[in-house]
XYZ file of N, CA and C in Angstrom:
429
model
N -4.058 9.373 35.464
C -4.361 9.107 34.066
C -5.801 8.604 33.968
N -6.530 9.141 33.014
C -7.928 8.732 32.856
C -8.013 7.397 32.124
N -9.156 6.752 32.273
C -9.373 5.472 31.605
C -9.398 5.604 30.088
N -9.640 6.799 29.586
C -9.754 6.994 28.140
C -8.498 7.594 27.510
N -7.466 7.807 28.286
C -6.222 8.386 27.749
C -5.597 7.435 26.737
N -4.921 8.024 25.771
C -4.242 7.224 24.759
C -3.134 6.390 25.410
N -2.910 5.202 24.859
C -1.823 4.355 25.337
C -0.492 4.885 24.845
N 0.536 4.727 25.617
C 1.905 5.062 25.235
C 2.666 3.753 25.048
N 2.417 3.093 23.913
C 3.029 1.793 23.643
C 4.553 1.872 23.693
N 5.110 2.973 23.213
C 6.564 3.132 23.224
C 7.117 3.135 24.641
N 6.351 3.626 25.585
C 6.773 3.655 26.992
C 6.369 2.382 27.742
N 5.212 1.829 27.391
C 4.691 0.666 28.110
C 5.430 -0.624 27.776
N 5.804 -0.786 26.507
C 6.524 -1.987 26.065
C 7.695 -1.561 25.170
N 8.665 -0.868 25.749
C 9.744 -0.297 24.933
C 10.548 -1.336 24.157
N 10.767 -2.509 24.720
C 11.544 -3.529 23.999
C 10.793 -3.998 22.754
N 9.504 -4.197 22.879
C 8.704 -4.606 21.716
C 8.693 -3.488 20.678
N 8.512 -2.274 21.135
C 8.475 -1.122 20.237
C 9.789 -0.998 19.463
N 10.913 -1.152 20.152
C 12.223 -1.072 19.499
C 12.422 -2.237 18.534
N 11.883 -3.407 18.865
C 11.967 -4.551 17.948
C 11.182 -4.275 16.673
N 10.043 -3.616 16.795
C 9.255 -3.249 15.614
C 10.051 -2.294 14.729
N 10.725 -1.342 15.347
C 11.545 -0.398 14.588
C 12.683 -1.130 13.888
N 13.324 -2.054 14.579
C 14.418 -2.825 13.979
C 13.923 -3.667 12.807
N 12.751 -4.240 12.944
C 12.181 -5.040 11.852
C 11.900 -4.162 10.635
N 11.377 -2.987 10.868
C 11.114 -2.076 9.756
C 12.414 -1.653 9.067
N 13.457 -1.437 9.844
C 14.760 -1.083 9.266
C 15.313 -2.224 8.421
N 15.096 -3.454 8.848
C 15.538 -4.609 8.069
C 14.797 -4.685 6.743
N 13.511 -4.405 6.756
C 12.733 -4.381 5.515
C 13.256 -3.286 4.594
N 13.531 -2.118 5.141
C 14.022 -1.002 4.327
C 15.366 -1.335 3.688
N 16.143 -2.203 4.317
C 17.459 -2.582 3.789
C 17.390 -3.747 2.803
N 16.201 -4.211 2.479
C 16.030 -5.409 1.647
C 16.272 -5.196 0.165
N 16.307 -3.952 -0.260
C 16.488 -3.680 -1.679
C 15.229 -3.215 -2.395
N 14.093 -3.230 -1.717
C 12.858 -2.715 -2.318
C 12.983 -1.193 -2.387
N 12.586 -0.639 -3.520
C 12.710 0.806 -3.738
C 11.946 1.592 -2.671
N 12.575 2.614 -2.106
C 11.896 3.427 -1.084
C 10.559 3.985 -1.570
N 10.475 4.338 -2.830
C 9.224 4.876 -3.381
C 8.090 3.864 -3.218
N 8.388 2.586 -3.468
C 7.379 1.546 -3.315
C 7.053 1.315 -1.844
N 8.051 1.360 -0.998
C 7.802 1.199 0.442
C 6.803 2.240 0.927
N 6.965 3.476 0.461
C 6.031 4.544 0.848
C 4.617 4.247 0.359
N 4.494 3.796 -0.883
C 3.160 3.509 -1.428
C 2.466 2.411 -0.634
N 3.203 1.368 -0.303
C 2.625 0.256 0.447
C 2.183 0.725 1.835
N 3.030 1.457 2.522
C 2.670 1.952 3.855
C 1.454 2.869 3.790
N 1.438 3.748 2.809
C 0.329 4.687 2.693
C -0.968 3.972 2.354
N -0.916 3.013 1.421
C -2.155 2.323 1.037
C -2.725 1.531 2.205
N -1.895 0.817 2.937
C -2.390 0.072 4.094
C -2.946 1.028 5.143
N -2.280 2.134 5.336
C -2.753 3.120 6.322
C -4.104 3.692 5.919
N -4.311 3.907 4.623
C -5.617 4.363 4.145
C -6.686 3.318 4.459
N -6.385 2.073 4.167
C -7.354 0.992 4.396
C -7.679 0.828 5.878
N -6.698 1.099 6.719
C -6.880 0.937 8.157
C -7.400 2.195 8.848
N -7.689 3.235 8.061
C -8.213 4.489 8.620
C -7.311 5.068 9.701
N -6.007 4.964 9.500
C -5.066 5.536 10.456
C -4.651 6.918 9.957
N -5.370 7.934 10.414
C -5.136 9.301 9.938
C -3.723 9.765 10.238
N -3.206 9.461 11.409
C -1.844 9.833 11.776
C -0.842 9.245 10.778
N -0.997 7.954 10.472
C -0.071 7.276 9.559
C -0.226 7.776 8.121
N -1.455 8.049 7.689
C -1.667 8.581 6.341
C -0.931 9.905 6.189
N -1.079 10.770 7.167
C -0.399 12.067 7.110
C 1.114 11.880 7.085
N 1.622 11.041 7.961
C 3.063 10.820 8.054
C 3.628 10.212 6.769
N 2.984 9.163 6.254
C 3.515 8.481 5.073
C 3.345 9.303 3.801
N 2.312 10.125 3.735
C 2.165 11.038 2.593
C 3.313 12.041 2.578
N 3.608 12.602 3.744
C 4.703 13.573 3.841
C 6.038 12.919 3.501
N 6.290 11.735 4.068
C 7.551 11.037 3.786
C 7.696 10.730 2.299
N 6.607 10.320 1.674
C 6.646 10.014 0.242
C 6.966 11.271 -0.567
N 6.297 12.370 -0.240
C 6.574 13.635 -0.933
C 8.013 14.075 -0.705
N 8.490 13.941 0.525
C 9.872 14.320 0.833
C 10.876 13.502 0.026
N 10.504 12.265 -0.324
C 11.377 11.403 -1.132
C 11.111 11.529 -2.630
N 10.304 12.524 -3.023
C 10.117 12.804 -4.440
C 8.860 12.260 -5.086
N 7.985 11.623 -4.321
C 6.735 11.130 -4.903
C 5.863 12.316 -5.292
N 5.096 12.165 -6.367
C 4.281 13.271 -6.848
C 2.928 13.319 -6.127
N 2.398 14.526 -6.020
C 1.060 14.699 -5.450
C 0.026 13.958 -6.276
N 0.189 13.971 -7.591
C -0.795 13.335 -8.468
C -0.907 11.841 -8.178
N 0.228 11.167 -8.049
C 0.188 9.722 -7.761
C -0.374 9.465 -6.362
N -0.007 10.283 -5.408
C -0.523 10.093 -4.059
C -2.022 10.359 -4.000
N -2.483 11.355 -4.743
C -3.911 11.666 -4.773
C -4.735 10.524 -5.356
N -4.147 9.764 -6.255
C -4.881 8.683 -6.929
C -4.578 7.296 -6.372
N -3.852 7.238 -5.282
C -3.499 5.926 -4.723
C -4.726 5.118 -4.336
N -5.761 5.764 -3.853
C -6.961 5.018 -3.443
C -7.669 4.359 -4.625
N -7.392 4.830 -5.828
C -8.012 4.251 -7.025
C -6.940 3.674 -7.963
N -5.882 3.139 -7.406
C -4.728 2.685 -8.174
C -5.077 1.676 -9.261
N -6.090 0.872 -9.071
C -6.469 -0.131 -10.081
C -7.022 0.511 -11.358
N -7.513 1.731 -11.226
C -8.256 2.357 -12.315
C -7.503 3.466 -13.035
N -6.237 3.646 -12.691
C -5.450 4.710 -13.317
C -4.141 4.137 -13.842
N -3.538 4.889 -14.753
C -2.290 4.435 -15.373
C -1.047 4.969 -14.660
N -1.225 5.560 -13.492
C -0.105 6.156 -12.758
C 0.890 5.131 -12.229
N 0.455 3.901 -12.053
C 1.273 2.876 -11.413
C 1.638 1.790 -12.405
N 2.895 1.356 -12.357
C 3.345 0.321 -13.292
C 2.910 -1.059 -12.780
N 3.055 -2.092 -13.616
C 2.601 -3.431 -13.206
C 3.263 -3.936 -11.915
N 4.516 -3.614 -11.688
C 5.187 -4.050 -10.458
C 4.561 -3.376 -9.245
N 4.296 -2.091 -9.344
C 3.650 -1.382 -8.234
C 2.249 -1.925 -7.997
N 1.521 -2.199 -9.077
C 0.171 -2.737 -8.933
C 0.185 -4.106 -8.276
N 1.180 -4.919 -8.583
C 1.296 -6.231 -7.936
C 1.509 -6.051 -6.432
N 2.367 -5.117 -6.061
C 2.630 -4.867 -4.642
C 1.405 -4.286 -3.942
N 0.677 -3.414 -4.614
C -0.520 -2.825 -4.009
C -1.635 -3.868 -3.860
N -1.778 -4.761 -4.826
C -2.771 -5.838 -4.705
C -2.431 -6.740 -3.528
N -1.153 -7.054 -3.369
C -0.690 -7.868 -2.243
C -0.968 -7.143 -0.924
N -0.701 -5.859 -0.887
C -0.953 -5.051 0.309
C -2.421 -5.116 0.701
N -3.301 -4.921 -0.259
C -4.731 -4.947 0.039
C -5.187 -6.330 0.492
N -4.690 -7.376 -0.159
C -5.098 -8.734 0.209
C -4.676 -9.066 1.637
N -3.483 -8.645 2.037
C -2.997 -8.961 3.383
C -3.535 -8.003 4.441
N -3.977 -6.830 4.033
C -4.522 -5.861 4.985
C -5.994 -6.129 5.249
N -6.741 -6.413 4.216
C -8.178 -6.614 4.368
C -8.548 -8.057 4.678
N -7.665 -8.988 4.378
C -7.892 -10.409 4.612
C -9.283 -10.876 4.195
N -9.610 -10.685 2.921
C -10.912 -11.164 2.466
C -10.979 -12.684 2.587
N -12.154 -13.176 2.909
C -12.331 -14.593 3.208
C -12.019 -15.509 2.022
N -12.272 -15.043 0.825
C -12.162 -15.946 -0.313
C -11.150 -15.489 -1.357
N -10.119 -14.792 -0.949
C -9.120 -14.356 -1.908
C -8.177 -15.520 -2.212
N -7.855 -15.664 -3.480
C -6.893 -16.672 -3.907
C -5.530 -15.985 -3.985
N -4.670 -16.277 -3.040
C -3.359 -15.623 -2.998
C -2.397 -16.149 -4.054
N -2.674 -17.308 -4.625
C -1.747 -17.905 -5.595
C -1.466 -16.983 -6.782
N -2.478 -16.420 -7.454
C -2.163 -15.529 -8.571
C -1.463 -14.246 -8.129
N -1.755 -13.792 -6.925
C -1.073 -12.603 -6.419
C 0.404 -12.906 -6.167
N 0.695 -14.093 -5.636
C 2.095 -14.494 -5.444
C 2.811 -14.602 -6.784
N 2.140 -15.171 -7.781
C 2.742 -15.298 -9.112
C 3.043 -13.925 -9.699
N 2.132 -12.993 -9.509
C 2.340 -11.638 -10.020
C 3.507 -10.961 -9.302
N 3.605 -11.163 -8.006
C 4.750 -10.612 -7.271
C 6.053 -11.187 -7.803
N 6.084 -12.506 -8.022
C 7.308 -13.154 -8.514
C 7.685 -12.673 -9.909
N 6.712 -12.200 -10.661
C 7.008 -11.677 -11.999
C 7.765 -10.358 -11.937
N 7.689 -9.685 -10.812
C 8.280 -8.348 -10.690
C 9.361 -8.231 -9.621
N 9.377 -9.162 -8.667
C 10.280 -9.028 -7.523
C 10.995 -10.341 -7.245
N 12.183 -10.237 -6.676
C 12.911 -11.425 -6.241
C 12.191 -12.039 -5.042
N 12.596 -13.244 -4.676
C 12.017 -13.889 -3.496
C 12.263 -13.036 -2.253
N 13.457 -12.480 -2.138
C 13.789 -11.630 -0.993
C 12.899 -10.390 -0.985
N 12.745 -9.746 -2.133
C 11.906 -8.551 -2.202
C 10.450 -8.875 -1.888
N 9.951 -10.009 -2.392
C 8.562 -10.401 -2.112
C 8.364 -10.655 -0.621
N 9.335 -11.305 -0.006
C 9.243 -11.520 1.441
C 9.343 -10.195 2.189
N 10.193 -9.295 1.717
C 10.312 -7.982 2.349
C 9.000 -7.212 2.234
N 8.370 -7.270 1.069
C 7.079 -6.600 0.912
C 6.036 -7.203 1.852
N 6.048 -8.515 1.989
C 5.112 -9.178 2.903
C 5.358 -8.717 4.333
N 6.615 -8.666 4.729
C 6.951 -8.189 6.075
C 6.549 -6.725 6.252
N 6.743 -5.925 5.209
C 6.368 -4.514 5.281
C 4.866 -4.358 5.484
N 4.073 -5.125 4.755
C 2.619 -5.058 4.919
C 2.241 -5.453 6.350
N 2.855 -6.508 6.852
C 2.581 -6.916 8.233
C 2.977 -5.805 9.205
N 4.134 -5.193 8.977
C 4.614 -4.145 9.880
C 3.730 -2.904 9.835
N 3.324 -2.470 8.647
C 2.511 -1.255 8.596
C 1.145 -1.520 9.212
N 0.637 -2.729 9.058
C -0.627 -3.048 9.721
C -0.455 -3.017 11.238
N 0.667 -3.510 11.724
C 0.958 -3.426 13.150
C 1.052 -1.969 13.591
N 1.832 -1.166 12.870
C 1.975 0.253 13.218
C 0.626 0.966 13.176
N -0.195 0.660 12.158
C -1.512 1.293 12.070
C -2.354 0.968 13.290
N -2.321 -0.272 13.711
C -3.120 -0.646 14.866
C -2.606 0.032 16.133
N -1.285 0.138 16.264
C -0.737 0.890 17.394
C -1.138 2.356 17.298
N -1.045 2.909 16.090
C -1.393 4.312 15.898
C -2.852 4.603 16.182
N -3.733 3.762 15.654
C -5.156 3.982 15.867
C -5.484 3.848 17.354
N -4.850 2.915 18.034
C -5.159 2.721 19.456
C -4.620 3.852 20.328
N -3.669 4.610 19.804
C -3.046 5.678 20.596
C -3.590 7.067 20.271
N -4.406 7.187 19.241
C -4.893 8.528 18.856
C -6.405 8.578 18.878
């Protein structure tokens, strides 16, 4: 194996990899709409420049009925009317936790999440953002 070959995280640390899958399954069972789960995963993947994940999550979203128009405009979600206030709250949270800007005030973002989601759903969304960022980093390091 060459020094520059992609890592096989699934083979190198299979227990950790399976734990990541189990955590993602727990998030999916939390009650958050699958359509929103796809948007969050796709937006974080876009921000993280994970081409593999962008392709995968775009396809999964389309397979679950998401429209091309909404997916095409996800990168500019703040500036279009395609997304409802609940989706926008989740996307703002996704960006804040993915980009970790130094001076972001999370308090209003938490309040906005609570306006649209239960405590369980808000925690599930937070876990989902953490998980997709983890998957993106694994994906980018392997491709």
